PDB file of C-alpha atoms in Angstrom:
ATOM      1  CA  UNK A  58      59.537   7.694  16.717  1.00 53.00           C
ATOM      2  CA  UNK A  59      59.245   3.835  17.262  1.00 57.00           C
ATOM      3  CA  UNK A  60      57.375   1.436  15.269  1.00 59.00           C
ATOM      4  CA  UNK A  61      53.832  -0.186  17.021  1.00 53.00           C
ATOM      5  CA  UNK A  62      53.531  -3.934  17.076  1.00 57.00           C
ATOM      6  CA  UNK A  63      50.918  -5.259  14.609  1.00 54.00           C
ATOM      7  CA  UNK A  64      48.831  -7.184  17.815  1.00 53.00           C
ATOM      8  CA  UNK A  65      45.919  -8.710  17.043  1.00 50.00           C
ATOM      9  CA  UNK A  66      43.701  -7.264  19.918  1.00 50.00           C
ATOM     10  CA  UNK A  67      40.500  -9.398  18.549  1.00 50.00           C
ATOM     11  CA  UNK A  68      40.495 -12.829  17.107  1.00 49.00           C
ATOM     12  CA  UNK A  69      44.192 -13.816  17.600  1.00 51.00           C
ATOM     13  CA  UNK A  70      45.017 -17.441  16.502  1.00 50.00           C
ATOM     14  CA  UNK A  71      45.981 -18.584  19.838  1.00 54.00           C
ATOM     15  CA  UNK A  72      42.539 -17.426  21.478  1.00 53.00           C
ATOM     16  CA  UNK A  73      39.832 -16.528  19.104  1.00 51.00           C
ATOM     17  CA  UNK A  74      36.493 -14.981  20.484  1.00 51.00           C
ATOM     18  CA  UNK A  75      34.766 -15.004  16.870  1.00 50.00           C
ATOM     19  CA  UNK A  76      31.676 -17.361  16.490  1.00 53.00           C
ATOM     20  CA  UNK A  77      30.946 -18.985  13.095  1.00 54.00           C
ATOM     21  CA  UNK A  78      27.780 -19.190  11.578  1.00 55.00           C
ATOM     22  CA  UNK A  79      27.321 -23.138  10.323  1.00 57.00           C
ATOM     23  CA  UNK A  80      24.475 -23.550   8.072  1.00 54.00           C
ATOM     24  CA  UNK A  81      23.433 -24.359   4.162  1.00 53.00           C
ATOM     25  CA  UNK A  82      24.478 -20.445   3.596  1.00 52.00           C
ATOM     26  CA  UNK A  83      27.800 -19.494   2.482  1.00 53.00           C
ATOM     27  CA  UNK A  84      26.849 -15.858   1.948  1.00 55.00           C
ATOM     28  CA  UNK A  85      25.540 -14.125   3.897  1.00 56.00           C
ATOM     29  CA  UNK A  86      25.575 -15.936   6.651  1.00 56.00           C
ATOM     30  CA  UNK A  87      22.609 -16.432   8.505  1.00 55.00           C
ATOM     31  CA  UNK A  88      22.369 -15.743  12.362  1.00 61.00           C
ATOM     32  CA  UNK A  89      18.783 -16.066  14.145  1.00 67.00           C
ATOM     33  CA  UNK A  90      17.419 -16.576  17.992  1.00 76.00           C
ATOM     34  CA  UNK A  91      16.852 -19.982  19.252  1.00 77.00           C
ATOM     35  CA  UNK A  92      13.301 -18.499  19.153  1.00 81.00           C
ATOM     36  CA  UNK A  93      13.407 -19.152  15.533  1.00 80.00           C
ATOM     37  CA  UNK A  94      14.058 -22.626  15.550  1.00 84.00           C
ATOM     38  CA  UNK A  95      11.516 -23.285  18.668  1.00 89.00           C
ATOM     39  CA  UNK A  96       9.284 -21.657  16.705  1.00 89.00           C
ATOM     40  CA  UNK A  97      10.068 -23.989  13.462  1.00 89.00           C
ATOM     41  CA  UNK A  98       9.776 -27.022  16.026  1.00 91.00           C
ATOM     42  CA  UNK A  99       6.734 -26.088  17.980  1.00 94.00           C
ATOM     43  CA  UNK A 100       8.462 -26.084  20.822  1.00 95.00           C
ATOM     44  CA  UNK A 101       7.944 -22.226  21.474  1.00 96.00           C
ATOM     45  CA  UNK A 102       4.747 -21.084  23.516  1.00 98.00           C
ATOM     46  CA  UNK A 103       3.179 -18.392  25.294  1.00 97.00           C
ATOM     47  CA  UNK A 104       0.216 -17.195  27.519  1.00 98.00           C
ATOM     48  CA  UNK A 105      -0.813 -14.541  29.799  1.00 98.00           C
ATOM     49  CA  UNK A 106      -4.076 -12.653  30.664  1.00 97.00           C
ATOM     50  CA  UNK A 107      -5.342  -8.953  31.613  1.00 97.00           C
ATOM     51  CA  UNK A 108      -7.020  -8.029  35.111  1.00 97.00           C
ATOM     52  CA  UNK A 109      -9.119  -4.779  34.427  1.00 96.00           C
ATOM     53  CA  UNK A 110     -11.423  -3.140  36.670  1.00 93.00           C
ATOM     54  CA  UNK A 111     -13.157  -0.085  37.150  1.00 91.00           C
ATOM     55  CA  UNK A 112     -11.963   1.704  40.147  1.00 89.00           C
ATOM     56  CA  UNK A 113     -14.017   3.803  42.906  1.00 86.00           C
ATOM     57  CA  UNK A 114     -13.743   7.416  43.487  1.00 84.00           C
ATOM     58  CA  UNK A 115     -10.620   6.907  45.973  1.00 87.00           C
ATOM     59  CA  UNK A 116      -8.483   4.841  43.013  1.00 89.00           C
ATOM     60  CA  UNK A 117      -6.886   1.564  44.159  1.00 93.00           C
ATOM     61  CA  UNK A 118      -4.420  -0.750  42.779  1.00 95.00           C
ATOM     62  CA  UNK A 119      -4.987  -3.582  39.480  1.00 97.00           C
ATOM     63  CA  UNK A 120      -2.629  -6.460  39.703  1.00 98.00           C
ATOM     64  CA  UNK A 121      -2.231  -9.116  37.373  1.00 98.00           C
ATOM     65  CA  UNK A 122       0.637 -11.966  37.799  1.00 98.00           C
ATOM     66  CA  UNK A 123       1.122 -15.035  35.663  1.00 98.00           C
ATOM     67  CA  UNK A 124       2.702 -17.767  37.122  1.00 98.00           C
ATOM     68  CA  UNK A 125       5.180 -20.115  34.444  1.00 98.00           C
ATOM     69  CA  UNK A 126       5.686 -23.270  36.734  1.00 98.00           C
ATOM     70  CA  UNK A 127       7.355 -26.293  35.206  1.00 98.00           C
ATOM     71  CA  UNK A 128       5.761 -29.693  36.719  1.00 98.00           C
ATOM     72  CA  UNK A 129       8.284 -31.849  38.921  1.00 98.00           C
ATOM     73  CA  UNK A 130       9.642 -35.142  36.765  1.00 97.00           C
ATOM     74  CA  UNK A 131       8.262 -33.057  33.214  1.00 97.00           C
ATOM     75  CA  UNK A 132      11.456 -34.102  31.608  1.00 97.00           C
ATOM     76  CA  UNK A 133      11.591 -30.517  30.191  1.00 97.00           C
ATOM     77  CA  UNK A 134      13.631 -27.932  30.757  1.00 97.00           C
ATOM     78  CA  UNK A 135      11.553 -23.895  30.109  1.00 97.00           C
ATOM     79  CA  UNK A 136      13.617 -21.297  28.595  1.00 96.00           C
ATOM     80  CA  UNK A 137      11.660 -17.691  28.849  1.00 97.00           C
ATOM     81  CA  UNK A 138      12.336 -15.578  25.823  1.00 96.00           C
ATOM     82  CA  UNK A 139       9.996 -12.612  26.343  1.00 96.00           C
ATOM     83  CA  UNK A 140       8.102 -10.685  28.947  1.00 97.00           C
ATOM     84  CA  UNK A 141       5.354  -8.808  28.248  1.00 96.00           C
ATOM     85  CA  UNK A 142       2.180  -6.765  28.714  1.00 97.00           C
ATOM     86  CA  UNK A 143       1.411  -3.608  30.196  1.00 97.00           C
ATOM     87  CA  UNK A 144      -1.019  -1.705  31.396  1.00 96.00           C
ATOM     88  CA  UNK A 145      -4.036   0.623  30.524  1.00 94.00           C
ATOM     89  CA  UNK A 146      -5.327   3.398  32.018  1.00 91.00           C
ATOM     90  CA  UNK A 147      -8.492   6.004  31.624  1.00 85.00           C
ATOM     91  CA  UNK A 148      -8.175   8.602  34.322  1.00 67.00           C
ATOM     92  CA  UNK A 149      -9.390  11.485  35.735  1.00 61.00           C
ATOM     93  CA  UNK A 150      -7.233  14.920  35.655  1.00 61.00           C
ATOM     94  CA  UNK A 151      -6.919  15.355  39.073  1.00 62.00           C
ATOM     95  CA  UNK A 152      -5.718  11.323  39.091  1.00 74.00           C
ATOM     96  CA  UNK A 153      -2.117  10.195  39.834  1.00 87.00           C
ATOM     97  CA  UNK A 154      -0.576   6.945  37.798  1.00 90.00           C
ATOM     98  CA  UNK A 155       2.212   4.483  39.317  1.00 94.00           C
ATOM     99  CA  UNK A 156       3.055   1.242  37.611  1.00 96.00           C
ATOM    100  CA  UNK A 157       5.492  -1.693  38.372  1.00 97.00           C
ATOM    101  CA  UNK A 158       6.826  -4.649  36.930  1.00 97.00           C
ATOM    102  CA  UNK A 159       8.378  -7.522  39.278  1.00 98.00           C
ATOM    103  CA  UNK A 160       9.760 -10.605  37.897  1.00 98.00           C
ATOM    104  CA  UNK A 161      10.127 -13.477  40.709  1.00 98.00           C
ATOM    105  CA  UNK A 162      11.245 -16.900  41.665  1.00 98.00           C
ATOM    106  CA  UNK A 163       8.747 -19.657  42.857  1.00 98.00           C
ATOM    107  CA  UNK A 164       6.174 -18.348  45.763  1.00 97.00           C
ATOM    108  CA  UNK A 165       2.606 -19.014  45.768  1.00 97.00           C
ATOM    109  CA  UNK A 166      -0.405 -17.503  44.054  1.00 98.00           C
ATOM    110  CA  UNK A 167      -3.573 -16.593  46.235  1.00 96.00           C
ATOM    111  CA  UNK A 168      -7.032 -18.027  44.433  1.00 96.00           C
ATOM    112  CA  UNK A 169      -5.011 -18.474  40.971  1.00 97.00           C
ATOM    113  CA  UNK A 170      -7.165 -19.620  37.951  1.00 98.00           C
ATOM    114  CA  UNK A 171      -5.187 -21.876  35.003  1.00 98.00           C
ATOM    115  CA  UNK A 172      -4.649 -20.291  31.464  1.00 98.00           C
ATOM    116  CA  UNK A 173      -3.774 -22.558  28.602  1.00 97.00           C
ATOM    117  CA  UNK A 174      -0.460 -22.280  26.947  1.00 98.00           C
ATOM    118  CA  UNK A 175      -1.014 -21.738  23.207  1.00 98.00           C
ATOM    119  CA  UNK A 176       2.101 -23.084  20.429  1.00 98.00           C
ATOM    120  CA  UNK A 177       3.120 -20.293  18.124  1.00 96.00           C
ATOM    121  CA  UNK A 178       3.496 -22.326  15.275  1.00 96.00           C
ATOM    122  CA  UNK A 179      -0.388 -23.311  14.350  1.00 96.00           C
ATOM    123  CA  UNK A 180       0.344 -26.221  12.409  1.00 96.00           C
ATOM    124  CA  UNK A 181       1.592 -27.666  15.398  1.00 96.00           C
ATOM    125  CA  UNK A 182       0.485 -30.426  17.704  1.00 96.00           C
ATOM    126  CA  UNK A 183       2.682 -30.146  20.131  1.00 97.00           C
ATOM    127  CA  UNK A 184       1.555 -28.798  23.955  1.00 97.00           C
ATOM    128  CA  UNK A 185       3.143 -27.555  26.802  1.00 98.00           C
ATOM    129  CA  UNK A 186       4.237 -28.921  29.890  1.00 98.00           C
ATOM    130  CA  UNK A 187       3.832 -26.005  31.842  1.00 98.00           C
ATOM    131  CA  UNK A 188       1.839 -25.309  34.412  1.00 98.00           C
ATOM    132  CA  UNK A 189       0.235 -21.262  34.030  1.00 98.00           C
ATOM    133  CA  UNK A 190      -1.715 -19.674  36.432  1.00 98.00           C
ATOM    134  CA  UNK A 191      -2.852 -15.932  37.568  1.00 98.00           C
ATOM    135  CA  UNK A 192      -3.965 -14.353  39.877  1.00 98.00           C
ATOM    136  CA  UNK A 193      -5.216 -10.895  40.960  1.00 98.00           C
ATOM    137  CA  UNK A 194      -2.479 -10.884  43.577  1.00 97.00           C
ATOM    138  CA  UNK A 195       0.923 -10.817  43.948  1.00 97.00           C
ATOM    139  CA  UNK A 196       2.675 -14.036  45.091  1.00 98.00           C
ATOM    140  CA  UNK A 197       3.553 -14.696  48.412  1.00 98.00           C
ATOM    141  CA  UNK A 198       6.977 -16.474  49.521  1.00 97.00           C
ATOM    142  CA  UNK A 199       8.925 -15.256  45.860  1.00 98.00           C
ATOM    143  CA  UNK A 200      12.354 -14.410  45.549  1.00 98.00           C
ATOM    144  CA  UNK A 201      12.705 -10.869  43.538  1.00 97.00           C
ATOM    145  CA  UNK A 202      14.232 -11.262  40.643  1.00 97.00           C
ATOM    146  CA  UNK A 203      14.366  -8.388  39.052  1.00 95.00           C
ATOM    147  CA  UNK A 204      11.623  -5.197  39.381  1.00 96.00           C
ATOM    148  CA  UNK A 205      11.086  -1.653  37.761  1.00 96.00           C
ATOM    149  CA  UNK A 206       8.464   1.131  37.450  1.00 97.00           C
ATOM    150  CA  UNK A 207       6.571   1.239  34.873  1.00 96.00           C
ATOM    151  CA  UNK A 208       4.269   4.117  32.527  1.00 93.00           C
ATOM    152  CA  UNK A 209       1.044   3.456  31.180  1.00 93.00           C
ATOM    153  CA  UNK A 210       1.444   1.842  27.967  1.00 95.00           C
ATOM    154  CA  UNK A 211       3.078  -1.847  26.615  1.00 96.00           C
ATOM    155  CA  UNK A 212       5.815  -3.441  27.355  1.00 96.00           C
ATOM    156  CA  UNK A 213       8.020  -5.931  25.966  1.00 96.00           C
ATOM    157  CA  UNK A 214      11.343  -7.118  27.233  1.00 94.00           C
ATOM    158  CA  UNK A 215      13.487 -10.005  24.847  1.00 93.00           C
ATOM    159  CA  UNK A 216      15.471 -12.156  27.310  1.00 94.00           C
ATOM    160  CA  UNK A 217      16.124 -14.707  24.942  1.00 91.00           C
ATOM    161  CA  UNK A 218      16.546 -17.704  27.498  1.00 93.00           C
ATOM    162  CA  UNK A 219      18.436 -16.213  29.981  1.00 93.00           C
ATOM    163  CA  UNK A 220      15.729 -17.479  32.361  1.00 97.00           C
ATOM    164  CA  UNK A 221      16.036 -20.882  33.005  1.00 97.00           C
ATOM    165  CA  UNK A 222      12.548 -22.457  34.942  1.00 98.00           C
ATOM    166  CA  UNK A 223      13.675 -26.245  35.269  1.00 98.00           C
ATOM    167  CA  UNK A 224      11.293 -29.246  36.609  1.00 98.00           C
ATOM    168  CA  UNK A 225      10.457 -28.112  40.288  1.00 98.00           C
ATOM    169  CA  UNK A 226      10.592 -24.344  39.609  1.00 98.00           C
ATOM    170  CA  UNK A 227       8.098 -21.587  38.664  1.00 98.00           C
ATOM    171  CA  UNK A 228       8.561 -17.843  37.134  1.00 98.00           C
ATOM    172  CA  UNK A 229       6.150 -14.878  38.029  1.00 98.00           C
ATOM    173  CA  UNK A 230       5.723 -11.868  36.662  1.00 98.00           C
ATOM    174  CA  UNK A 231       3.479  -9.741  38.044  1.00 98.00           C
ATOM    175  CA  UNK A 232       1.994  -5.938  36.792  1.00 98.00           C
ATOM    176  CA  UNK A 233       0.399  -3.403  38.832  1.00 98.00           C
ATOM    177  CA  UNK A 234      -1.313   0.069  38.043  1.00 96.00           C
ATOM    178  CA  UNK A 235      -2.505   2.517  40.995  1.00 94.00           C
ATOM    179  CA  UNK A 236      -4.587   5.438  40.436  1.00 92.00           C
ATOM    180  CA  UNK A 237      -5.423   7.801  43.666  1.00 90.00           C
ATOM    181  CA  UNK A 238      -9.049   8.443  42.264  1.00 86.00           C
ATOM    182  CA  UNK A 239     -11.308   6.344  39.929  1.00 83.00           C
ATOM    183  CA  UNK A 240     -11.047   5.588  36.656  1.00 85.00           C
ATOM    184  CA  UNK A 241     -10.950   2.140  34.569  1.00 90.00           C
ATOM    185  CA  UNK A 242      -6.834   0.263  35.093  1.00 93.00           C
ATOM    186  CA  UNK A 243      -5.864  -2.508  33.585  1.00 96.00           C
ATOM    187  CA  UNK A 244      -3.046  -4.567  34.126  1.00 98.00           C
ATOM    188  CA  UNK A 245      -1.670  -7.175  31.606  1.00 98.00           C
ATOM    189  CA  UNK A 246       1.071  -9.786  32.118  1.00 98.00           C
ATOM    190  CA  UNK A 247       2.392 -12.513  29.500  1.00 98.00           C
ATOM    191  CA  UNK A 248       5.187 -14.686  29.044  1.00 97.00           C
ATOM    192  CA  UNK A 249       6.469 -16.434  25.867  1.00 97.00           C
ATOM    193  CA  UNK A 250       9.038 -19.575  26.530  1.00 97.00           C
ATOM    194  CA  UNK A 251      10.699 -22.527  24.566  1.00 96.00           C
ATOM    195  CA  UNK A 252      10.733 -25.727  25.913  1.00 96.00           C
ATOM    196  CA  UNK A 253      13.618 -28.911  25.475  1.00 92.00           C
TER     197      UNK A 253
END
């Protein structure tokens, strides 16, 4: 039987794919989300609203989108690190439940209203440059960016800044709920973001 090279299949000294931690710890070493720090700064924000509604005795659909828009010229740069919401539901037996979740690009919001961005850390001054709206609609004109069903319940999905929303560009994210008979839906949507 031969003898097996000793290769270094991870880390070898010629290409390494480690990371190292740099900080004021030696051990352990410390390793947190940018979140952490935005948070720290004041630089990390969030908002978001609920549409509810009592529906008639043939059901409907409850929609609630949030728009994340970043001005034109805001010298910022919006980095979304969590989706979430869900969406509440009091039903009848004999009623059927569907839900959805779509995440798009830019578009345009029908009669939106403006909800104010509020800075996770309290102590803070600082305020966003977003724009947020919402509407009872989904937007028209949006690229699909990502979508999926969903149960009645919360929601909460870390993306960690993998959504970048520079100066020009918006985000939506938009919940529905559809009962076929009545019964009281509600549909939540919120986004939290970091700005630089």
């Amino acid at each position: 039987m031969g003898t097996l090279p000793n290769h270094n299949v991870f880390n070898p000294l010629t290409q390494p794919v480690y990371t190292s931690n740099t900080n004021t710890y030696t051990s352990p070493g410390i390793v947190a989300p940018p979140e952490n720090d935005a948070g720290t700064s004041g630089s990390l924000f969030n908002s978001g609203t609920t549409n509810s509604t009592t529906l008639g005795l043939l059901g409907g659909t409850v929609t609630a989108t949030v728009q994340l828009a970043n001005p034109a010229g805001s010298g910022r740069t919006l980095y979304v690190s969590r989706l979430f919401g869900g969406i509440t539901v009091s039903l009848n037996l004999l009623s059927s439940f569907s839900g959805s979740m779509i995440l798009s690009a830019n578009g345009t919001l029908a009669s939106p209203s403006t909800l104010i961005p509020v800075n996770s850390n309290l102590s803070s001054a600082n305020v966003s440059v977003a724009t947020v709206r919402f509407s009872t609609s989904a937007p028209s004109g949006a690229t699909s960016l990502m979508s999926m069903p969903l149960q009645a319940g919360p929601f909460s999905s870390n993306v960690f800044g993998s959504y970048v929303v520079p100066p020009g560009q918006s985000i939506n994210l938009t919940v529905s709920g559809s009962l076929s008979v009545g019964g009281l839906l509600a549909s939540t949507a919120y986004f939290a973001w970091w700005e630089v």
